[in-house]
Amino acid sequence: MGEQALKLWKDWRLHVIVLAIVALTESIGTFAIPVGPGTILLLPMLYAVVIGLALYFTPLVNDKQSINAEPLVFLSVSVLIAKFGVQAGPALPQIIEAGPALLLQEFGNLGTIFLALPLAVFLGLKRESIGMTHSIGREANLALITDKYGLSSPEGRGVMAMYIFGTVFGSIFIGLISGFLATVTPLHPISFAMATGVGSGSMAAASLGPLVAAFPEMSETLTAFSGVSNLISSVTGLYMSIFVGLPLTVKMYEILSKNKEKKEKAAKGGVDYVKKP
Amino acid sequence: MLKSLKEWVLVFIIIGAIMLTGNWIGYDVLPWNALPGIAILIGISLAGLIVHRLLPFQLPSIAYIGIIGLILTIPGMPGAEQIVMYTTEVNLLAIATPILAYAGVSIGRSWFDFVQLGWKTIVIGMFVLLGTFLGSAVIAEVILRFQGII
């Protein structure tokens, strides 16, 4: 935190706006929309992010507020992490018992490579897709790709696009799907709680919120598992990307794009294996 | 360090007040009932931020905050029961709403970059999130079932 961050508490306009958003959204309360067999939960926090975003385009919020809000997200997330911690202590025996699942689910974060990378290649993206799909694309991954390929490389453009996407849309999207998936799939809420440690703090909040709201009787257990999962991700996440995620993405990309070229050539009139100049 | 500390404390007081308000409006917990809980959570956050500054390891500060909270509440630790009792009064969702309100204001600046992303990026982005989230849940499910925990 630099010098400009030293006057955060003085930005009364920002704090009053956030207080007003909180008061308004909490009085609106939660709505549950049944979608087929599942439920999409609209929680106050979802309205809060949308209203906050909308206010940026009114004279109420200037760039100054928007810039100051960023470290405030971090500091308020730290309160959430503390809450995660104090829920995790009492659940420690359970957590140790579920240790293997908690550790191994980190590998599930590679799911993006198997789901999103083929799609990206199918849609015709080139090496951008490596930056886009190797991870959820938060700060640490942005740093990793920039370090390895440079920000102006195709990979760098890809991770930057995903960073922007996740920043603006990530918490909204994950907040909408988390409760829905937990109610519509046969997977246990605890499994989803372990999956909430996906990346950023606001995404963790947004994905855990609907779970707790949908399964209030399990709220303490869910929070504890979510907390430990976030803790593990915060420690191992980057190394996972460096040693597994990124190399795997590059390898998969090479295989997928080669297959695609072959298929396209075959479709163009059966001339496969034309030697490249 | 001292300057940051003062800044942190002041900011946490403001954030704490906002969380208490949301906790009151949304979850019917009177602010004075939740005050000890929020104070404890803020204390843990501060402790984590300070330890992060003091220790040489390359761990993110949230790792320290989580670990401190966890250690303090391990059954048998002196005061663990009180900490759990007080912090239970602070609803998780009441903590989450202000986070996302600040996040909303902060992402406004990225909006113009966002609208310039093509539809392909948006679709792929959703699959990145979906794949990451669902991938973890599926692996957790398989192992938990294998162990017979769920």
Coordinates of C-alpha atoms in Angstrom, one line a residue:
Chain A
M1 CA 0.0 0.0 0.0
G2 CA 1.5 3.2 -1.1
E3 CA 1.2 6.8 0.0
Q4 CA -2.1 7.5 -1.7
A5 CA -3.6 4.6 0.3
L6 CA -2.8 6.4 3.6
K7 CA -5.9 8.5 3.4
L8 CA -8.4 5.8 2.8
W9 CA -10.4 6.4 5.9
K10 CA -10.9 10.0 4.9
D11 CA -12.9 9.2 1.8
W12 CA -16.2 9.7 3.5
R13 CA -18.1 9.9 0.3
L14 CA -17.1 6.3 -0.5
H15 CA -17.9 5.0 2.9
V16 CA -21.3 6.7 3.1
I17 CA -22.1 5.3 -0.4
V18 CA -21.1 1.8 0.7
L19 CA -23.1 2.1 3.9
A20 CA -26.1 3.3 1.9
I21 CA -25.7 0.3 -0.5
V22 CA -25.5 -2.1 2.4
A23 CA -28.5 -0.6 4.2
L24 CA -30.6 -0.7 1.0
T25 CA -29.6 -4.2 -0.2
E26 CA -29.9 -5.8 3.2
S27 CA -33.4 -4.3 3.6
I28 CA -34.4 -5.8 0.2
G29 CA -33.2 -9.2 1.4
T30 CA -32.8 -12.5 -0.4
F31 CA -34.9 -13.8 -3.3
A32 CA -34.9 -17.3 -4.5
I33 CA -35.8 -18.0 -8.1
P34 CA -36.6 -21.6 -8.9
V35 CA -35.0 -22.7 -12.1
G36 CA -36.0 -26.2 -13.1
P37 CA -35.0 -28.4 -10.2
G38 CA -32.5 -25.9 -8.8
T39 CA -32.6 -22.4 -7.3
I40 CA -30.8 -19.2 -8.1
L41 CA -30.4 -17.1 -5.0
L42 CA -30.3 -13.4 -5.4
L43 CA -28.5 -12.2 -2.3
P44 CA -28.0 -8.6 -1.1
M45 CA -24.3 -8.9 -1.9
L46 CA -25.2 -9.4 -5.6
Y47 CA -27.3 -6.3 -5.7
A48 CA -24.5 -4.5 -3.9
V49 CA -21.9 -5.2 -6.6
V50 CA -24.3 -4.3 -9.4
I51 CA -25.4 -1.0 -7.6
G52 CA -21.8 -0.2 -6.8
L53 CA -20.9 -0.7 -10.5
A54 CA -23.9 1.4 -11.6
L55 CA -23.0 4.2 -9.3
Y56 CA -19.7 4.6 -11.0
F57 CA -21.5 6.1 -13.9
T58 CA -23.3 8.7 -11.8
P59 CA -21.7 11.9 -10.4
L60 CA -21.8 10.3 -6.9
V61 CA -18.7 8.2 -7.6
N62 CA -15.6 9.6 -9.0
D63 CA -12.4 7.9 -10.1
K64 CA -11.0 8.7 -6.7
Q65 CA -13.6 6.6 -4.9
S66 CA -13.1 3.8 -7.4
I67 CA -9.4 3.8 -6.9
N68 CA -9.7 3.9 -3.1
A69 CA -12.3 1.1 -3.1
E70 CA -9.7 -1.4 -4.3
P71 CA -7.6 -1.6 -1.1
L72 CA -10.8 -1.4 0.9
V73 CA -12.0 -4.6 -0.8
F74 CA -8.8 -6.2 0.4
L75 CA -9.1 -5.0 3.9
S76 CA -12.8 -6.0 4.2
V77 CA -11.9 -9.4 2.7
S78 CA -9.4 -9.8 5.5
V79 CA -12.3 -9.6 8.0
L80 CA -14.0 -12.4 6.0
I81 CA -10.8 -14.5 6.2
A82 CA -10.7 -13.9 9.9
K83 CA -14.3 -15.2 10.1
F84 CA -13.2 -18.2 8.0
G85 CA -10.4 -18.8 10.5
V86 CA -12.6 -18.7 13.6
Q87 CA -15.1 -21.1 12.0
A88 CA -12.3 -23.5 11.0
G89 CA -10.7 -23.9 14.5
P90 CA -13.7 -25.7 16.1
A91 CA -14.1 -27.8 12.9
L92 CA -10.4 -28.9 13.0
P93 CA -11.1 -32.6 13.6
Q94 CA -13.5 -32.6 10.7
I95 CA -11.1 -30.7 8.5
I96 CA -8.2 -33.1 9.3
E97 CA -10.5 -36.0 8.5
A98 CA -11.4 -34.4 5.1
G99 CA -7.7 -33.4 4.6
P100 CA -7.2 -35.5 1.4
A101 CA -10.2 -34.0 -0.3
L102 CA -9.2 -30.5 0.7
L103 CA -5.7 -30.9 -0.7
L104 CA -6.6 -32.8 -3.8
Q105 CA -9.5 -30.5 -4.8
E106 CA -6.8 -28.0 -5.6
F107 CA -6.2 -30.1 -8.7
G108 CA -9.8 -29.5 -9.6
N109 CA -8.9 -25.9 -10.4
L110 CA -7.3 -27.4 -13.5
G111 CA -10.9 -28.1 -14.7
T112 CA -10.8 -24.9 -16.6
I113 CA -8.1 -26.4 -18.8
F114 CA -10.3 -29.3 -19.8
L115 CA -13.5 -27.3 -20.2
A116 CA -12.5 -23.8 -21.4
L117 CA -9.3 -24.5 -23.4
P118 CA -11.0 -26.8 -26.0
L119 CA -13.8 -24.3 -26.3
A120 CA -11.3 -21.4 -26.9
V121 CA -9.4 -23.4 -29.5
F122 CA -12.7 -24.4 -31.1
L123 CA -13.8 -20.7 -31.3
G124 CA -10.6 -20.0 -33.2
L125 CA -8.4 -18.4 -30.6
K126 CA -4.7 -19.0 -30.9
R127 CA -2.1 -18.6 -28.2
E128 CA -4.3 -16.1 -26.4
S129 CA -6.2 -19.2 -25.2
I130 CA -3.2 -20.2 -23.1
G131 CA -3.3 -17.0 -21.1
M132 CA -7.1 -17.1 -20.9
T133 CA -7.7 -20.6 -19.7
H134 CA -4.7 -21.8 -17.7
S135 CA -6.2 -20.6 -14.5
I136 CA -8.9 -18.3 -13.2
G137 CA -6.7 -15.4 -14.0
R138 CA -6.4 -13.3 -10.9
E139 CA -3.5 -11.1 -9.9
A140 CA -1.0 -13.9 -9.2
N141 CA -1.6 -15.5 -12.6
L142 CA -1.4 -12.1 -14.4
A143 CA 2.0 -11.7 -12.8
L144 CA 3.1 -15.2 -13.8
I145 CA 2.1 -14.8 -17.5
T146 CA 3.6 -11.4 -17.7
D147 CA 6.8 -12.7 -16.2
K148 CA 7.0 -15.6 -18.6
Y149 CA 5.6 -14.2 -21.9
G150 CA 5.3 -10.4 -21.4
L151 CA 2.0 -8.5 -21.3
S152 CA 2.0 -7.7 -25.0
S153 CA 2.4 -11.3 -26.1
P154 CA -0.7 -13.2 -27.2
E155 CA -0.6 -15.1 -23.9
G156 CA -0.4 -11.8 -22.1
R157 CA -3.4 -10.4 -23.9
G158 CA -5.3 -13.5 -23.1
V159 CA -4.6 -13.4 -19.4
M160 CA -5.4 -9.6 -19.3
A161 CA -8.7 -10.2 -21.0
M162 CA -9.6 -12.8 -18.4
Y163 CA -8.4 -10.6 -15.6
I164 CA -10.7 -7.9 -16.7
F165 CA -13.6 -10.3 -17.3
G166 CA -13.1 -11.8 -13.8
T167 CA -12.8 -8.4 -12.2
V168 CA -16.0 -7.1 -13.5
F169 CA -18.1 -10.2 -14.0
G170 CA -16.4 -12.9 -11.8
S171 CA -18.2 -12.4 -8.5
I172 CA -21.6 -11.8 -10.1
F173 CA -21.3 -15.0 -12.3
I174 CA -19.9 -17.2 -9.6
G175 CA -22.5 -15.9 -7.1
L176 CA -25.3 -16.8 -9.5
I177 CA -24.0 -20.3 -10.4
S178 CA -22.8 -21.5 -7.0
G179 CA -26.2 -21.8 -5.3
F180 CA -27.8 -23.0 -8.5
L181 CA -25.2 -25.8 -9.0
A182 CA -25.4 -26.8 -5.4
T183 CA -29.2 -27.2 -5.6
V184 CA -29.3 -28.8 -9.1
T185 CA -26.4 -31.2 -9.1
P186 CA -26.1 -34.3 -6.9
L187 CA -22.8 -33.0 -5.4
H188 CA -22.8 -32.4 -1.7
P189 CA -22.7 -28.8 -0.4
I190 CA -19.4 -29.5 1.4
S191 CA -17.8 -30.3 -2.0
F192 CA -18.9 -26.9 -3.3
A193 CA -17.7 -25.2 -0.1
M194 CA -14.3 -26.7 -0.8
A195 CA -14.5 -25.3 -4.3
T196 CA -15.0 -21.7 -3.2
G197 CA -11.3 -21.2 -2.7
V198 CA -11.0 -20.5 -6.4
G199 CA -9.1 -17.3 -6.4
S200 CA -10.0 -13.8 -5.3
G201 CA -11.5 -12.9 -2.0
S202 CA -14.6 -11.3 -3.4
M203 CA -15.2 -14.4 -5.5
A204 CA -14.9 -16.6 -2.4
A205 CA -17.5 -14.4 -0.7
A206 CA -19.8 -14.5 -3.7
S207 CA -19.6 -18.2 -4.1
L208 CA -19.9 -19.1 -0.4
G209 CA -22.8 -16.7 0.3
P210 CA -25.4 -18.6 -1.7
L211 CA -24.3 -22.0 -0.2
V212 CA -24.8 -20.7 3.3
A213 CA -28.1 -19.2 2.4
A214 CA -29.3 -22.4 0.7
F215 CA -28.1 -24.7 3.5
P216 CA -28.4 -22.6 6.6
E217 CA -28.3 -25.6 8.9
M218 CA -24.8 -26.4 7.6
S219 CA -23.5 -22.8 7.5
E220 CA -20.8 -23.3 10.1
T221 CA -19.3 -26.4 8.5
L222 CA -19.5 -24.9 5.0
T223 CA -17.8 -21.7 6.2
A224 CA -15.1 -23.7 7.9
F225 CA -14.3 -25.8 4.8
S226 CA -14.5 -22.8 2.5
G227 CA -12.0 -21.0 4.8
V228 CA -9.5 -23.8 4.8
S229 CA -9.9 -24.3 1.0
N230 CA -9.2 -20.5 0.6
L231 CA -6.2 -20.8 2.9
I232 CA -4.7 -23.7 0.9
S233 CA -5.4 -22.0 -2.4
S234 CA -3.7 -18.8 -1.2
V235 CA -0.6 -20.7 -0.3
T236 CA -0.4 -23.3 -3.1
G237 CA -2.4 -21.6 -5.9
L238 CA 0.5 -19.9 -7.7
Y239 CA 2.8 -22.9 -7.5
M240 CA 0.0 -25.0 -8.9
S241 CA -0.2 -22.7 -11.9
I242 CA 3.6 -22.6 -12.3
F243 CA 4.3 -26.3 -12.1
V244 CA 1.1 -27.9 -13.3
G245 CA -1.5 -25.6 -14.7
L246 CA 0.5 -23.6 -17.2
P247 CA 2.7 -26.5 -18.6
L248 CA -0.4 -28.6 -19.0
T249 CA -2.3 -25.8 -20.8
V250 CA 0.6 -25.3 -23.2
K251 CA 0.8 -29.1 -23.9
M252 CA -3.0 -29.4 -24.4
Y253 CA -3.0 -26.3 -26.6
E254 CA -0.4 -27.8 -28.9
I255 CA -2.3 -31.0 -29.2
L256 CA -5.7 -29.4 -29.7
S257 CA -4.5 -26.8 -32.3
K258 CA -2.6 -29.5 -34.2
N259 CA -5.8 -31.7 -34.3
K260 CA -7.8 -28.7 -35.4
E261 CA -5.4 -27.9 -38.3
K262 CA -5.5 -31.5 -39.5
K263 CA -9.3 -31.5 -39.4
E264 CA -9.5 -28.2 -41.3
K265 CA -7.1 -29.4 -43.9
A266 CA -9.0 -32.6 -44.3
A267 CA -12.2 -30.7 -44.7
K268 CA -10.7 -28.4 -47.4
G269 CA -10.5 -31.3 -49.9
G270 CA -8.7 -34.2 -48.4
V271 CA -5.2 -32.7 -48.8
D272 CA -3.7 -33.5 -45.4
Y273 CA -0.2 -33.2 -44.4
V274 CA 0.7 -30.4 -46.7
K275 CA 4.3 -29.4 -45.8
K276 CA 4.6 -26.0 -44.4
P277 CA 6.9 -23.7 -46.2
Chain B
M1 CA 4.5 0.5 9.8
L2 CA 3.0 2.8 12.4
K3 CA 1.4 4.9 9.8
S4 CA -0.1 1.9 8.1
L5 CA -1.3 0.6 11.4
K6 CA -3.2 3.8 12.2
E7 CA -4.6 3.7 8.7
W8 CA -5.7 0.1 9.1
V9 CA -7.3 0.7 12.5
L10 CA -9.3 3.7 11.2
V11 CA -10.4 1.8 8.1
F12 CA -11.4 -1.2 10.1
I13 CA -13.5 0.9 12.4
I14 CA -15.4 2.2 9.4
I15 CA -15.7 -1.2 7.7
G16 CA -16.7 -2.7 11.1
A17 CA -19.5 -0.1 11.6
I18 CA -20.8 -0.8 8.1
M19 CA -20.8 -4.6 8.7
L20 CA -22.6 -4.1 12.1
T21 CA -25.3 -2.0 10.3
G22 CA -25.8 -4.7 7.6
N23 CA -25.8 -7.4 10.3
W24 CA -28.5 -5.5 12.1
I25 CA -30.7 -4.7 9.1
G26 CA -30.3 -8.0 7.3
Y27 CA -30.0 -10.5 10.1
D28 CA -31.6 -8.8 13.1
V29 CA -28.5 -8.9 15.3
L30 CA -28.4 -5.7 17.4
P31 CA -25.1 -3.9 16.9
W32 CA -24.0 -4.1 20.5
N33 CA -24.5 -7.8 20.5
A34 CA -22.3 -8.2 17.5
L35 CA -19.7 -5.6 18.5
P36 CA -17.4 -8.0 20.5
G37 CA -17.5 -10.4 17.6
I38 CA -16.6 -7.8 14.9
A39 CA -13.9 -6.4 17.2
I40 CA -12.3 -9.9 17.5
L41 CA -12.4 -10.4 13.8
I42 CA -10.8 -7.0 13.2
G43 CA -8.2 -7.8 15.9
I44 CA -7.3 -11.1 14.1
S45 CA -7.1 -9.3 10.7
L46 CA -4.8 -6.7 12.2
A47 CA -2.6 -9.3 13.8
G48 CA -2.4 -11.1 10.4
L49 CA -1.4 -7.9 8.6
I50 CA 1.2 -7.1 11.2
V51 CA 2.7 -10.6 11.2
H52 CA 2.8 -10.5 7.4
R53 CA 4.9 -7.3 7.6
L54 CA 7.2 -8.7 10.2
L55 CA 7.9 -12.2 8.9
P56 CA 10.2 -12.7 6.0
F57 CA 8.2 -15.5 4.3
Q58 CA 6.5 -15.0 0.9
L59 CA 3.0 -15.9 2.2
P60 CA 0.0 -13.7 1.4
S61 CA -1.3 -11.8 4.5
I62 CA -4.6 -13.6 4.3
A63 CA -2.9 -16.9 4.9
Y64 CA -1.7 -15.5 8.3
I65 CA -5.1 -14.1 9.1
G66 CA -6.7 -17.4 8.5
I67 CA -4.1 -19.4 10.4
I68 CA -4.3 -17.0 13.4
G69 CA -8.1 -17.3 13.5
L70 CA -7.9 -21.1 13.2
I71 CA -5.3 -21.5 16.0
L72 CA -7.2 -19.2 18.4
T73 CA -10.4 -21.3 18.1
I74 CA -8.9 -24.8 18.2
P75 CA -11.0 -26.6 20.9
G76 CA -9.1 -26.4 24.2
M77 CA -7.3 -23.1 23.5
P78 CA -8.0 -20.6 26.3
G79 CA -10.8 -18.3 25.3
A80 CA -11.7 -20.3 22.1
E81 CA -15.3 -20.9 23.2
Q82 CA -15.8 -17.2 23.9
I83 CA -14.3 -16.2 20.5
V84 CA -16.6 -18.6 18.7
M85 CA -19.6 -17.5 20.7
Y86 CA -19.0 -13.8 20.0
T87 CA -18.0 -14.1 16.3
T88 CA -21.1 -16.3 15.6
E89 CA -23.1 -13.1 16.1
V90 CA -21.5 -11.6 13.0
N91 CA -23.3 -13.2 10.0
L92 CA -21.1 -14.3 7.1
L93 CA -23.4 -12.6 4.6
A94 CA -23.2 -9.3 6.5
I95 CA -19.4 -9.4 6.0
A96 CA -19.8 -10.3 2.3
T97 CA -22.2 -7.5 1.3
P98 CA -19.8 -4.6 2.1
I99 CA -17.0 -6.4 0.4
L100 CA -19.0 -6.6 -2.8
A101 CA -20.2 -3.1 -2.5
Y102 CA -16.6 -1.8 -2.4
A103 CA -15.8 -4.2 -5.2
G104 CA -18.7 -2.9 -7.3
V105 CA -17.4 0.7 -6.9
S106 CA -13.9 -0.4 -7.7
I107 CA -14.7 -2.4 -10.8
G108 CA -16.5 0.6 -12.4
R109 CA -13.1 1.8 -13.7
S110 CA -12.6 -1.5 -15.6
W111 CA -16.1 -1.4 -17.2
F112 CA -14.8 0.3 -20.5
D113 CA -12.2 -2.4 -20.8
F114 CA -14.8 -5.0 -20.1
V115 CA -17.2 -3.9 -22.8
Q116 CA -14.4 -4.0 -25.3
L117 CA -13.9 -7.7 -24.7
G118 CA -15.4 -9.8 -27.5
W119 CA -18.3 -12.2 -27.0
K120 CA -15.8 -15.1 -27.3
T121 CA -13.8 -13.8 -24.3
I122 CA -17.0 -13.5 -22.3
V123 CA -18.2 -17.1 -23.2
I124 CA -14.7 -18.5 -22.5
G125 CA -14.5 -16.6 -19.3
M126 CA -17.7 -18.2 -18.0
F127 CA -16.3 -21.6 -18.9
V128 CA -13.1 -20.8 -17.1
L129 CA -15.0 -20.0 -13.9
L130 CA -17.3 -22.9 -14.3
G131 CA -14.5 -25.3 -15.0
T132 CA -12.5 -24.2 -12.1
F133 CA -15.4 -24.2 -9.6
L134 CA -17.0 -27.4 -10.8
G135 CA -13.6 -29.2 -11.2
S136 CA -12.8 -28.6 -7.6
A137 CA -16.2 -29.6 -6.4
V138 CA -16.2 -32.9 -8.4
I139 CA -12.8 -33.9 -7.1
A140 CA -13.8 -33.1 -3.5
E141 CA -17.0 -35.1 -3.9
V142 CA -15.2 -38.1 -5.3
I143 CA -12.7 -38.2 -2.4
L144 CA -15.2 -37.4 0.3
R145 CA -17.4 -40.2 -0.9
F146 CA -14.5 -42.6 -1.2
Q147 CA -13.6 -41.8 2.4
G148 CA -17.2 -42.3 3.4
I149 CA -17.4 -38.8 4.9
I150 CA -20.5 -37.8 3.0

